[in-house]
Short mmCIF file of C-alpha atoms and ligand atoms in Angstrom, two decimals:
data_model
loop_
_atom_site.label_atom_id
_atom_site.label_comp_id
_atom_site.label_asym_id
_atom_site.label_seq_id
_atom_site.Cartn_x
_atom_site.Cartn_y
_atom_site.Cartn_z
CA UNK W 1 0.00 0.00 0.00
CA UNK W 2 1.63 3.36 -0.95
CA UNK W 3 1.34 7.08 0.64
CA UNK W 4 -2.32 7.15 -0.65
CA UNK W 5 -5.03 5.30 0.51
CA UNK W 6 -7.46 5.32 -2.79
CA UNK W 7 -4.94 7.13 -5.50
CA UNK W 8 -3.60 4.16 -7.68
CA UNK W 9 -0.03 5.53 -8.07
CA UNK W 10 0.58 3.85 -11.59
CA UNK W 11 3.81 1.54 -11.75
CA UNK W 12 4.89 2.26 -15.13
CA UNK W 13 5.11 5.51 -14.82
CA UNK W 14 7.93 8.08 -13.48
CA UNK W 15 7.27 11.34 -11.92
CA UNK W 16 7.72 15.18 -13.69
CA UNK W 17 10.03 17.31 -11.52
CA UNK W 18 10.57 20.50 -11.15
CA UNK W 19 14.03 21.73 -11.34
CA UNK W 20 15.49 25.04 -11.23
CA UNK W 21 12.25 26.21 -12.13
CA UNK W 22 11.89 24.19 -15.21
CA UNK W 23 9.85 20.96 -15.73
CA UNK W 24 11.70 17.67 -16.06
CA UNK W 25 9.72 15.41 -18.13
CA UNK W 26 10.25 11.04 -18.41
CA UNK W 27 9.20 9.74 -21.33
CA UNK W 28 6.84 7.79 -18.96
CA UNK W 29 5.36 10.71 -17.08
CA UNK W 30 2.68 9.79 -14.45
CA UNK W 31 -0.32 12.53 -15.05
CA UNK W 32 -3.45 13.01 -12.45
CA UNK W 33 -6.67 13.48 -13.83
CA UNK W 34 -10.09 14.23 -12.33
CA UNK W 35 -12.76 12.58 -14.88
CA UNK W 36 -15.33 15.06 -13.79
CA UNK W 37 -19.02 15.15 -13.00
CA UNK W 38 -21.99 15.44 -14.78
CA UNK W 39 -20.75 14.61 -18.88
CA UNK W 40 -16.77 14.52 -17.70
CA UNK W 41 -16.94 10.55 -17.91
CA UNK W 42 -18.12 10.65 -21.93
CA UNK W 43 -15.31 13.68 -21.99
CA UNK W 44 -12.63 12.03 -20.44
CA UNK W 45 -12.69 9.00 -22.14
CA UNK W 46 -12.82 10.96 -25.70
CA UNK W 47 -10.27 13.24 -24.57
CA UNK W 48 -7.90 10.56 -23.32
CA UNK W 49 -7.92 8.14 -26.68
CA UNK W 50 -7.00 11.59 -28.25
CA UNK W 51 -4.32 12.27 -26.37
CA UNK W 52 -2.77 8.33 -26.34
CA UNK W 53 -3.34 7.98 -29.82
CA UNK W 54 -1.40 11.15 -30.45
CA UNK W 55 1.20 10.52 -28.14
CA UNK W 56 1.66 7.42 -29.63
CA UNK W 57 2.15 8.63 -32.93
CA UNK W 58 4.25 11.59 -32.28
CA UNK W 59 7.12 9.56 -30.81
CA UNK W 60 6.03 6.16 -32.35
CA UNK W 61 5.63 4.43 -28.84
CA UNK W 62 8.45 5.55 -27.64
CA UNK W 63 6.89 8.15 -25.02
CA UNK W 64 3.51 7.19 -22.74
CA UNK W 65 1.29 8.67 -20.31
CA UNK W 66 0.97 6.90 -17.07
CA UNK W 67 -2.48 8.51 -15.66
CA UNK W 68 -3.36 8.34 -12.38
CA UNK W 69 -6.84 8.88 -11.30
CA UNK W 70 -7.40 10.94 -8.58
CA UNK W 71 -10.77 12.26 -7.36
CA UNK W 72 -12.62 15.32 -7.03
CA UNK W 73 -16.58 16.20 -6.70
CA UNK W 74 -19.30 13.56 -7.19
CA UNK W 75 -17.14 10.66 -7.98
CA UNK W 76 -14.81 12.32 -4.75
CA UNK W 77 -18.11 11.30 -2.29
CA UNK W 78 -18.85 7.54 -3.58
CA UNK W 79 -14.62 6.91 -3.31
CA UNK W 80 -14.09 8.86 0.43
CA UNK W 81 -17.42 9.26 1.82
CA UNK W 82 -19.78 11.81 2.88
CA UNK W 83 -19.06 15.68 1.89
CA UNK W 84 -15.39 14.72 1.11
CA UNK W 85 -16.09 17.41 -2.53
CA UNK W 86 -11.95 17.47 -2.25
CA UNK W 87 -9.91 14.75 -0.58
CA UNK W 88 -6.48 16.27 0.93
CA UNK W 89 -4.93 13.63 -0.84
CA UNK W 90 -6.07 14.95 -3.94
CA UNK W 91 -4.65 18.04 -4.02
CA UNK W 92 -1.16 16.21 -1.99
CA UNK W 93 -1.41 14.06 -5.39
CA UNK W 94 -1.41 17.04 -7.74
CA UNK W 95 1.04 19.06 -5.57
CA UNK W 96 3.43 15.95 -5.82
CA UNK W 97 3.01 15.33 -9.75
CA UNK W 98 2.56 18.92 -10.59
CA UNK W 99 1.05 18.30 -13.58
CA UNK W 100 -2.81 16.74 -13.55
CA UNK W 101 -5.85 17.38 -16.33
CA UNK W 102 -9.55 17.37 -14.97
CA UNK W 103 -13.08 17.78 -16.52
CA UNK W 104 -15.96 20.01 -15.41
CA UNK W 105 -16.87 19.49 -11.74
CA UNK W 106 -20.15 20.10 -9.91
CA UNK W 107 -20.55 23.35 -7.75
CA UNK W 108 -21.83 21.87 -4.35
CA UNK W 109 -24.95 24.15 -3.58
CA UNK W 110 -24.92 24.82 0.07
CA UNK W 111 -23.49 23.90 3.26
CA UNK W 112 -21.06 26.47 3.47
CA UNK W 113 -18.99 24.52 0.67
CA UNK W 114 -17.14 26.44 -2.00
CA UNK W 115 -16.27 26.01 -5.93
CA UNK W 116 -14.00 23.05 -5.86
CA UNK W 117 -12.33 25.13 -8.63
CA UNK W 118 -11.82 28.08 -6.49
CA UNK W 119 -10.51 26.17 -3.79
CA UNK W 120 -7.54 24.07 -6.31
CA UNK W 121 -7.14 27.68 -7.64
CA UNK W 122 -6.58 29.33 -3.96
CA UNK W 123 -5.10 26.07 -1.75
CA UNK W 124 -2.23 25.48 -4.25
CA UNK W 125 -1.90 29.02 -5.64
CA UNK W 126 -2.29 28.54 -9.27
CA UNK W 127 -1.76 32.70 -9.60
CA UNK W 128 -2.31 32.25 -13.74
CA UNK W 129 -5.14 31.36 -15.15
CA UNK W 130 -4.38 30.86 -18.67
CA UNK W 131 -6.80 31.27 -21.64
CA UNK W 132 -5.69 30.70 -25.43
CA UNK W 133 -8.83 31.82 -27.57
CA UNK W 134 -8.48 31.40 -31.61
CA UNK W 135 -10.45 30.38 -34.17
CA UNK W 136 -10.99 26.85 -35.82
CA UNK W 137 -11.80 27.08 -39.34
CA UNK W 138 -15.94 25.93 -39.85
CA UNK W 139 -16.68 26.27 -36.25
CA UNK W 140 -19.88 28.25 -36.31
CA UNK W 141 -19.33 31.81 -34.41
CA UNK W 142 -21.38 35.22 -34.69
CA UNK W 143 -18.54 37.21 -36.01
CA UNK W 144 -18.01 38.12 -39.97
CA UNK W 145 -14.20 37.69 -39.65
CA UNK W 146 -13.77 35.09 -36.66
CA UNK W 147 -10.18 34.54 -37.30
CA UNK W 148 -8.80 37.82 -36.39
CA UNK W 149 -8.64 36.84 -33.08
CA UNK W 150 -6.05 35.18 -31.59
CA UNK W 151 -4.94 36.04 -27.96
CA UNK W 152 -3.67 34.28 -24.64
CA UNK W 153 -5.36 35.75 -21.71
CA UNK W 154 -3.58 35.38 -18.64
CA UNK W 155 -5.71 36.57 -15.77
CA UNK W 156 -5.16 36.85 -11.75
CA UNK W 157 -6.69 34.17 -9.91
CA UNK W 158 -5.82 34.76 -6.48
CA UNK W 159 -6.73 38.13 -5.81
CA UNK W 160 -9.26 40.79 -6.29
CA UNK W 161 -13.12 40.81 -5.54
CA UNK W 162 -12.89 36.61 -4.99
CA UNK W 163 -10.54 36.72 -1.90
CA UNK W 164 -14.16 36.10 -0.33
CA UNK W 165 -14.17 39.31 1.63
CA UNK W 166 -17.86 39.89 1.86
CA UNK W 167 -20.24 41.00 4.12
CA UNK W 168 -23.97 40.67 3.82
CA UNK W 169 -26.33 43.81 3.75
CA UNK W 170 -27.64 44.24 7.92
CA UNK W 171 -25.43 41.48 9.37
CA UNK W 172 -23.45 42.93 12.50
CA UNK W 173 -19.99 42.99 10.62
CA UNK W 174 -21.46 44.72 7.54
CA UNK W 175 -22.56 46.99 10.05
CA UNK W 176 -19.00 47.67 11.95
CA UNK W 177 -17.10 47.91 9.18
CA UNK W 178 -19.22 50.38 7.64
CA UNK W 179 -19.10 52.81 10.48
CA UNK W 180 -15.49 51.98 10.70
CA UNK W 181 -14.65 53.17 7.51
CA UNK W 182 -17.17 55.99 8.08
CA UNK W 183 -15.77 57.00 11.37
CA UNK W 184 -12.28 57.02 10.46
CA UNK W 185 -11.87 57.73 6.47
CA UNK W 186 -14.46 60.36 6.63
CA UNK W 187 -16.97 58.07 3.92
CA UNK W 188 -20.62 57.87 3.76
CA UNK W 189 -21.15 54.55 3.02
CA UNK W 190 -25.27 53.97 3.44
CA UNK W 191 -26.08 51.73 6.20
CA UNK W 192 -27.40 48.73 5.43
CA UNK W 193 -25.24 47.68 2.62
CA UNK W 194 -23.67 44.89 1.62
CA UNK W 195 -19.69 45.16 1.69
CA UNK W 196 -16.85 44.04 -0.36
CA UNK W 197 -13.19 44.00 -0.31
CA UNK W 198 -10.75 44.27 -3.09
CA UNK W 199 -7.36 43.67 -2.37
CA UNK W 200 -4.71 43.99 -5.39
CA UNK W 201 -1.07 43.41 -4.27
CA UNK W 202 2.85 44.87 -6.42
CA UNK W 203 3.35 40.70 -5.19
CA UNK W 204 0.45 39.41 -7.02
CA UNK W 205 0.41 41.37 -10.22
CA UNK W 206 3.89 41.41 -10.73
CA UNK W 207 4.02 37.61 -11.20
CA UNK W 208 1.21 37.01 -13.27
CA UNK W 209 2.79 39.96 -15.66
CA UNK W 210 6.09 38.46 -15.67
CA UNK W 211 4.44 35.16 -16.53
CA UNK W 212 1.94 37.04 -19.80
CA UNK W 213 5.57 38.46 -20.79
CA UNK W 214 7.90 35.60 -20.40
CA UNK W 215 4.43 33.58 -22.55
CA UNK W 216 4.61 36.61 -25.11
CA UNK W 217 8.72 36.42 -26.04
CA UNK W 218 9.32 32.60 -25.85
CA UNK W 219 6.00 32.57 -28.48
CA UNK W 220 7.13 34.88 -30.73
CA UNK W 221 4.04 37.32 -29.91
CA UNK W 222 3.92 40.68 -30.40
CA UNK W 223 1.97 42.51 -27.57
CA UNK W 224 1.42 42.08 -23.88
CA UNK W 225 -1.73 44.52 -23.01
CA UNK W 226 -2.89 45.45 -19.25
CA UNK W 227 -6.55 45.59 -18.74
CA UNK W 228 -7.55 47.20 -16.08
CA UNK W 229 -10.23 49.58 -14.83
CA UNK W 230 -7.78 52.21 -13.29
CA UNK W 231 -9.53 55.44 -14.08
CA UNK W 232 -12.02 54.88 -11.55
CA UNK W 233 -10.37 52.02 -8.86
CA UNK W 234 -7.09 54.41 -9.12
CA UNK W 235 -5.74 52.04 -5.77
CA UNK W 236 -6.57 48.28 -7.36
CA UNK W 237 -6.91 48.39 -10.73
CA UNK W 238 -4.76 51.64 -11.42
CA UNK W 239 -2.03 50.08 -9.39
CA UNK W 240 -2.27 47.06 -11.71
CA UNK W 241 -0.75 48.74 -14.75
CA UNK W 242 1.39 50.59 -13.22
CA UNK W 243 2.82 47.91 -11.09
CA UNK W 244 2.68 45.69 -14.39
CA UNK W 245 4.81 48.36 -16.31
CA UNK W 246 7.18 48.69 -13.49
CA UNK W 247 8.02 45.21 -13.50
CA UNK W 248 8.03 44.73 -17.25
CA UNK W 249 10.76 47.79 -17.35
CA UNK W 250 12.51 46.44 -14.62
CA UNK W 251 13.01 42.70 -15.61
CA UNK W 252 12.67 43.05 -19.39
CA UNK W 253 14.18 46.29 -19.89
CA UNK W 254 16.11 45.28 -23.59
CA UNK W 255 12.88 43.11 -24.83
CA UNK W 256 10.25 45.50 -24.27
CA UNK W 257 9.10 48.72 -25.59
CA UNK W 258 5.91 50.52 -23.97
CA UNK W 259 3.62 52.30 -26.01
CA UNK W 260 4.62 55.95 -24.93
CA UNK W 261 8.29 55.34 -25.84
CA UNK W 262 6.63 53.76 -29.31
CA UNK W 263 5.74 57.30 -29.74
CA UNK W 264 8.27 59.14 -27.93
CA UNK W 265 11.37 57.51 -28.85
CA UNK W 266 10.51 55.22 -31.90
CA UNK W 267 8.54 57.37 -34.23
CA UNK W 268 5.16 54.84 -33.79
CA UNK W 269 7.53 51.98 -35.45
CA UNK W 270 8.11 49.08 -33.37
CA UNK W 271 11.80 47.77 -33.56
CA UNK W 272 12.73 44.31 -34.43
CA UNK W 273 12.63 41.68 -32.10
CA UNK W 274 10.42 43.54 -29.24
CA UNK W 275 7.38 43.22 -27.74
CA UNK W 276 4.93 46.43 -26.95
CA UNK W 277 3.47 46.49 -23.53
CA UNK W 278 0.22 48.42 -23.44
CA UNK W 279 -2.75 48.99 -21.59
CA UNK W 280 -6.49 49.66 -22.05
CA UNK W 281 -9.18 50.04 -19.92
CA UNK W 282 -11.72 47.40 -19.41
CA UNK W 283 -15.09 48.42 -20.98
CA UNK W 284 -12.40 49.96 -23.83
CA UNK W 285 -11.17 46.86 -24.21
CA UNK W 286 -14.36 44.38 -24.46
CA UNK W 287 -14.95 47.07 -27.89
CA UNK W 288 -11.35 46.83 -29.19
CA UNK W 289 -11.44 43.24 -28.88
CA UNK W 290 -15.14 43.54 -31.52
CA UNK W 291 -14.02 45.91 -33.92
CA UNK W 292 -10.30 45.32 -33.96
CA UNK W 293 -9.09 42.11 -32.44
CA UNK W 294 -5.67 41.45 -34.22
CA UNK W 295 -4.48 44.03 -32.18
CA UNK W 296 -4.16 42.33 -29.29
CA UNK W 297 -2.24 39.30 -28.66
CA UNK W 298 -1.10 38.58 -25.24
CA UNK W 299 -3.50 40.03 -22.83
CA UNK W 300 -2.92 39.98 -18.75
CA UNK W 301 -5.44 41.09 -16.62
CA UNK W 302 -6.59 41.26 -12.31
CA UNK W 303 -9.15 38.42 -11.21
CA UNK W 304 -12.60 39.81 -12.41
CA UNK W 305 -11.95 41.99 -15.60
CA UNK W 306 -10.35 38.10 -16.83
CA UNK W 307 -13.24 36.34 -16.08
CA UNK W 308 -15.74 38.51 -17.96
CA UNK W 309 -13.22 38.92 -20.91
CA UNK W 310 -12.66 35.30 -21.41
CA UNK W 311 -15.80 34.22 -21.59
CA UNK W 312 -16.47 37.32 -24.46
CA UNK W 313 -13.68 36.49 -26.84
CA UNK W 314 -14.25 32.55 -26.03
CA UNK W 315 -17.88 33.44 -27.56
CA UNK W 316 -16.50 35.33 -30.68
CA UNK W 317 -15.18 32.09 -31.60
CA UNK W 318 -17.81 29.92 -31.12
CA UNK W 319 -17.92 29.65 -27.33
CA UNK W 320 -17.03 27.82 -24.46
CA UNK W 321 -17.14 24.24 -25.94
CA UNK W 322 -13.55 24.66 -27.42
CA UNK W 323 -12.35 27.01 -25.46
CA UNK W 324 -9.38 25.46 -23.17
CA UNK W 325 -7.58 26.32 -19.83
CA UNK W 326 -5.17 25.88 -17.35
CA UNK W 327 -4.23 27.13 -14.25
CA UNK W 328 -0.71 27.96 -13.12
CA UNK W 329 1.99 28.56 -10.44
CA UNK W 330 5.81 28.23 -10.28
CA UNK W 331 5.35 24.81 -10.34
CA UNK W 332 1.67 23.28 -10.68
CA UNK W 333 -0.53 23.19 -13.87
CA UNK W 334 -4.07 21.92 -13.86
CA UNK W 335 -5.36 22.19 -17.09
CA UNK W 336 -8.87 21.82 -17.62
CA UNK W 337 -12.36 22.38 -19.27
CA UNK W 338 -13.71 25.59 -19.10
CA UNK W 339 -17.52 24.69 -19.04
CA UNK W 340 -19.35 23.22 -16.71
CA UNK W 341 -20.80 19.39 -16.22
CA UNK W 342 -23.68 19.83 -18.55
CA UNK W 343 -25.87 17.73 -16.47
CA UNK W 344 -28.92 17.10 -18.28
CA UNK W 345 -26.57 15.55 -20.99
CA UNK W 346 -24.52 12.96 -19.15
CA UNK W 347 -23.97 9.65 -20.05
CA UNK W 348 -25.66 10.69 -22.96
CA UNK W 349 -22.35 10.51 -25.12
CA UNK W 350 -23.15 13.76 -26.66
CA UNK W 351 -21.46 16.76 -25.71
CA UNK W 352 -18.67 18.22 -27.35
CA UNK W 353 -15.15 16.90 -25.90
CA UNK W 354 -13.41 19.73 -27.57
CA UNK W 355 -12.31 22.17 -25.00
CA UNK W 356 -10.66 18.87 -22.86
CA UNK W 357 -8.73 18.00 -25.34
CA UNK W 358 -7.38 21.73 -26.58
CA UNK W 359 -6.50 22.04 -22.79
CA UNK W 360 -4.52 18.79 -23.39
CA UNK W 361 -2.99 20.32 -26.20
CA UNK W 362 -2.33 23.19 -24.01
CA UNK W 363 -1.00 20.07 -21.31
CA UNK W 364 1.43 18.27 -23.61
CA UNK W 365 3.07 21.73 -24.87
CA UNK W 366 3.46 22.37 -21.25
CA UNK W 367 5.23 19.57 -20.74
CA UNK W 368 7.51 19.93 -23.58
CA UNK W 369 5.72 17.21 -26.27
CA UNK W 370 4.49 19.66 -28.73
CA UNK W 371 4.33 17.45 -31.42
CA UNK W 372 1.69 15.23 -30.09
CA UNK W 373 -0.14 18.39 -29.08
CA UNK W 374 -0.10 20.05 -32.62
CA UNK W 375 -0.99 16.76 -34.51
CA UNK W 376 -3.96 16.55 -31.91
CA UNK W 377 -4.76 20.31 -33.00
CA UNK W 378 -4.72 19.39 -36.82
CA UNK W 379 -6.77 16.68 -36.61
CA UNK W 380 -9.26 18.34 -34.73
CA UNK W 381 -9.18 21.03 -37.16
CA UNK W 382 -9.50 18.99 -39.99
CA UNK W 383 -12.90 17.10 -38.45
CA UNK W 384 -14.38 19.70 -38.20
CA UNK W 385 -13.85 21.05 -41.28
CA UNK W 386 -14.94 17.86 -43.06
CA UNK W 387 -18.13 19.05 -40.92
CA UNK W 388 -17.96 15.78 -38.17
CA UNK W 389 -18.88 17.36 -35.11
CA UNK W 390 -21.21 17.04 -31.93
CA UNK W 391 -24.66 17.97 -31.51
CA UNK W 392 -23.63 22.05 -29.76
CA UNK W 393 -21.82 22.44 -33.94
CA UNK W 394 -24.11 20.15 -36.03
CA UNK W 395 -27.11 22.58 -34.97
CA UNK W 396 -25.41 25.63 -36.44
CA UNK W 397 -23.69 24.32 -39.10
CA UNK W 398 -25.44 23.56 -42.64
CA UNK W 399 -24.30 19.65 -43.57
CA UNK W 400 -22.40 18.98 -40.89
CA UNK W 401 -22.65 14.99 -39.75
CA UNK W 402 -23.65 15.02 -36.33
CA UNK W 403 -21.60 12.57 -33.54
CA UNK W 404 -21.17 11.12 -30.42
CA UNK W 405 -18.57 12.20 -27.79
CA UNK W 406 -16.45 8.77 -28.34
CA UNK W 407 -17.21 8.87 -32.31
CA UNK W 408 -16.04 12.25 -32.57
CA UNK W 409 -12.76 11.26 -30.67
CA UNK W 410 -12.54 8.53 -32.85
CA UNK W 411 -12.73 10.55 -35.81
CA UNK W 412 -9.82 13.02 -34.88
CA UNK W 413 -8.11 9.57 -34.24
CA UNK W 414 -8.32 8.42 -38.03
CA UNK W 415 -7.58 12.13 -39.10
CA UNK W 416 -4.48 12.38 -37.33
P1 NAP G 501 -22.62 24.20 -18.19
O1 NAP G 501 -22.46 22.90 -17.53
O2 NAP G 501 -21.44 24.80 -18.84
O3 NAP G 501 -23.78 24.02 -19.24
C1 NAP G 501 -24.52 25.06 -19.83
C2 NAP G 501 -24.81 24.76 -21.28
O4 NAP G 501 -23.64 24.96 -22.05
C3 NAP G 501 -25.24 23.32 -21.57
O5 NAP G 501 -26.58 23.10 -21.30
C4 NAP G 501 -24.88 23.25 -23.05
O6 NAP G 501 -25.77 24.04 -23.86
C5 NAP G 501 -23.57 24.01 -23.10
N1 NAP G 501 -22.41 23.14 -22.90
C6 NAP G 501 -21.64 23.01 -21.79
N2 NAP G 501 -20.65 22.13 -21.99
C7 NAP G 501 -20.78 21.70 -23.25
C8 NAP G 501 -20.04 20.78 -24.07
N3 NAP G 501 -18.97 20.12 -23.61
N4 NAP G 501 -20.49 20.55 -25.32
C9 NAP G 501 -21.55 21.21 -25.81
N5 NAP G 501 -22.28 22.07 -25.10
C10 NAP G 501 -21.90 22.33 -23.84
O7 NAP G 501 -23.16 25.29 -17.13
P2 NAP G 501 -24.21 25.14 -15.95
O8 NAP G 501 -25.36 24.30 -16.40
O9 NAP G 501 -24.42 26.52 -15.48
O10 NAP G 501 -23.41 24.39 -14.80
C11 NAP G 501 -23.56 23.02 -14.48
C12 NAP G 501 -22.62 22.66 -13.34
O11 NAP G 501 -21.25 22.84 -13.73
C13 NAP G 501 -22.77 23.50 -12.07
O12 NAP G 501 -22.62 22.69 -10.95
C14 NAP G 501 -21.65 24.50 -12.18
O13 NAP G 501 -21.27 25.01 -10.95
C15 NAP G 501 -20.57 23.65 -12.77
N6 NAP G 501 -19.49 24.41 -13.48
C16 NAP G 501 -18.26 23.86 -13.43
C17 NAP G 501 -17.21 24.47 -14.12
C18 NAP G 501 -15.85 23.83 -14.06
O14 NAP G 501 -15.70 22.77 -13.49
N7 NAP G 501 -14.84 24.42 -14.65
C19 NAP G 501 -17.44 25.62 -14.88
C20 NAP G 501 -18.74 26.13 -14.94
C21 NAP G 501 -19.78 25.50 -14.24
P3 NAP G 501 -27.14 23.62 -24.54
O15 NAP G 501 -28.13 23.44 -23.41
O16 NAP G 501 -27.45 24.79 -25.40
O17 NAP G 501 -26.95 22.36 -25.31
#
C-alpha cells in the first residue's frame, strides 16, 4: 500500500520534476486526472484516446502517459465518503506530480462549501489562469471575420473581488465595518449595505505579468496589453498597470518597448525583435477586442476583468465548448475544461469533448511534447472542417454529420 489510501499511483510511470524552475519530463510521465461530474466521464474517455493515440504517434511508442486517477466532486463522495467534494490527498497528489488534467466538476450548492475550482485555484496558488482563444476554421461563431482573433489571456486568480471578503447587507460585521470606515476615512457609506473587499497586491500582479511576458517572447508574440479599470479604482486596478509596467521595465528592460516610448522615442515603429506592452481600460477593451481584435495578442489582466473577458472572446469564436484552460503557479498546472458538467446531458455521449482536449494540447506543450499536441490540433481542425462534429456544432452548421462524444474522438483519431 503506498502514501495514498485510494490514489492508484501507476507503476509504469515516473514522476515530472521540477528543477530550477523548469519541468523535467520522463518519457513515462505519471499525469493526475479528475474525470469530472456530470458529462466529464463521456469527456474524459474521448479526450484521453485523443491524447494516447497522439502521443503514440508523435514519438512512435516511444513516449507514454501513465495517468493516475485521482478524485474530485461527485465521484470524490462515492470513493471517500460523505461531503469529502476534495480529498487532501487529492490536491497532496497534484502538488506531488505537478502536472494533472480534470473535466468540469459540480458546484456543491450549500453547506457552506465552496467552488471546488476556487478552492484548487486558492489552496495550491495557481496565480495564472491561462486562456488561449483562436479560431478553428468551420466552427460556427457570430462574427463576420472570426479569425482575427487570436490572444492568450492570462488573468489573476488569487486576488481581487474573490478573496471572499464579503459581508452581507444588515449582518453585524457589515454593520461595523461600515461605520469603521465611516468613522475614520471620513466616507458615507449607506447603512445597510452589503460590503466588499478588493485587495490587489505589487506581489500578485507582478508575477502574473512576468508570466503574460515571459508567454509573449518565448512565443514569438507581439503585444502584452494590461486591462484594467484604473480610471475609476485608481488604488486596485490603477495600481495594476502601473505595477505591471514597473516590472516589465525592470526585468525586461532590452525586450520591451511601452507604447509611450513607441511614440516618444521610436517614431510609432516598433523595432525588431520587441514586444509592446500596453494597456487599455476594461469596458475599452471588451470594444477593441469587436471591432479590432488582431491588435491584441497577449493580454494579462486582475481576477474579475479576466473572467468577464474570457468568456467574451471565447464566444466570438464559437464559445465555451472549445475554449481550453489551465491554471498555473511556479510549479503546478491543472489544465482543464472551461464549461461546466452539462448535467442534463450525461452519459448521454453527446457533448462536445473539444475544449478537454485543446486544454490537453495546451497540457502536452506544457510539458515539452508539442508534437503530439499540434498533430492533436490538426486533426481536430480537420474534423471539423470535413463538418464531423457534436450535436452544440451540427445545430449551427449547414451539412455537418452530427456525432457522439467517443465517435467524434474517434474521428480526430483516423484524421491524425
Ligand atoms: P454548463 O455545464 O457549462 O452548461 C450550460 C450549457 O452549455 C449546456 O446546457 C450546453 O448548452 C452548453 N455546454 C456546456 N458544456 C458543453 C459541451 N462540452 N459541449 C456542448 N455544449 C456544452 O453550465 P451550468 O449548467 O451553469 O453548470 C452546471 C454545473 O457545472 C454547475 O454545478 C456548475 O457550478 C458547474 N461548473 C463547473 C465548471 C468547471 O468545473 N470548470 C465551470 C462552470 C460551471 P445547450 O443546453 O445549449 O446544449
Amino acid at each position: 500500500m503506498g502514501k495514498f489510501k485510494k490514489i492508484t499511483v501507476p507503476s509504469d510511470g515516473e514522476k515530472i520534476t521540477v528543477v530550477n524552475g523548469k519541468l523535467k519530463v520522463p518519457d513515462n510521465p505519471v499525469i493526475a486526472f479528475i474525470e469530472g461530474d456530470g458529462t466529464g466521464p463521456d469527456i474524459w474517455n474521448a479526450s484521453k484516446l485523443v491524447f494516447d493515440e497522439a502521443v503514440k504517434k508523435a514519438y512512435n511508442g516511444k513516449k507514454k502517459i501513465a495517468w493516475m486517477e485521482i478524485y474530485a466532486g461527485e465521484k470524490a463522495l462515492s470513493v471517500y465518503g460523505k461531503n469529502k467534494w476534495l480529498p487532501e490527498e487529492t490536491v497532496d497528489a497534484i502538488r506531488e506530480y505537478t502536472v494533472a488534467i480534470k473535466g468540469p466538476l459540480t458546484t456543491p450548492i450549500g453547506g457552506g462549501i465552496r467552488s471546488l475550482n476556487v478552492t484548487l485555484r486558492q489552496v495550491l496558488d495557481l496565480f495564472a489562469c491561462v486562456r488561449p482563444v483562436k479560431y478553428y476554421s468551420g466552427v460556427p461563431s457570430p462574427m463576420k471575420a472570426p479569425q482575427k482573433l487570436n490572444i492568450v489571456l492570462y488573468r489573476e486568480n488569487t486576488e481581487d473581488v474573490y478573496s471572499g471578503i464579503e459581508f452581507k447587507s444588515g449582518t453585524d460585521e457589515a454593520e461595523k465595518l461600515i461605520k469603521y470606515i465611516n468613522k475614520n476615512f471620513n466616507k458615507n457609506i449607506r447603512i445597510p449595505s452589503g460590503v466588499g473587499i478588493k485587495p490587489m497586491s505589487e506581489f500578485g500582479t507582478a508575477r502574473l505579468v512576468k508570466k503574460a511576458i515571459e508567454y509573449a517572447l518565448s512565443h514569438n508574440r507581439k503585444s502584452v496589453t494590461l486591462v484594467h479599470k484604473g480610471n475609476i479604482m485608481k488604488f486596485t486596478e490603477g495600481a495594476f498597470r502601473d505595477w505591471g509596467y514597473k516590472l516589465a521595465k525592470a526585468e525586461f528592460r532590452d525586450k520591451i518597448v511601452t507604447e509611450d516610448e513607441l511614440w516618444s522615442e521610436h517614431n510609432g515603429k516598433m523595432p525588431e525583435g520587441k514586444i509592446l506592452i500596453k494597456d487599455r481600460i476594461a469596458d475599452s477593451m471588451f470594444q477593441q477586442l469587436l471591432l479590432r481584435p488582431d491588435e491584441y495578442d497577449v493580454v494579462a489582466t486582475p481576477n474579475l476583468n479576466g473572467d468577464y473577458l474570457s468568456d467574451a472572446a471565447a464566444a466570438q469564436v464559437g464559445g465555451l465548448g472549445m475554449a481550453p484552460g489551465a491554471n498555473i503557479s511556479y510549479s503546478t498546472a491543472i489544465f482543464e475544461a472551461t464549461h461546466g458538467t452539462a448535467p442534463k446531458y450525461a452519459g448521454l455521449d453527446k457533448v462536445n469533448p473539444g475544449s478537454v482536449i485543446l486544454s490537453g494540447v495546451m497540457m502536452l506543450e506544457y510539458i515539452g511534447w508539442k508534437k503530439a499536441g499540434r498533430l492533436i490540433e490538426k486533426a481536430l481542425k480537420k474534423t471539423i472542417k470535413l463538418k464531423v462534429v457534436t450535436y452544440d456544432f451540427a445545430r449551427q452548421m449547414k451539412g455537418a454529420t452530427e456525432v457522439k462524444t467517443s465517435e467524434f474522438a474517434k474521428a480526430i483519431v483516423s484524421n491524425m
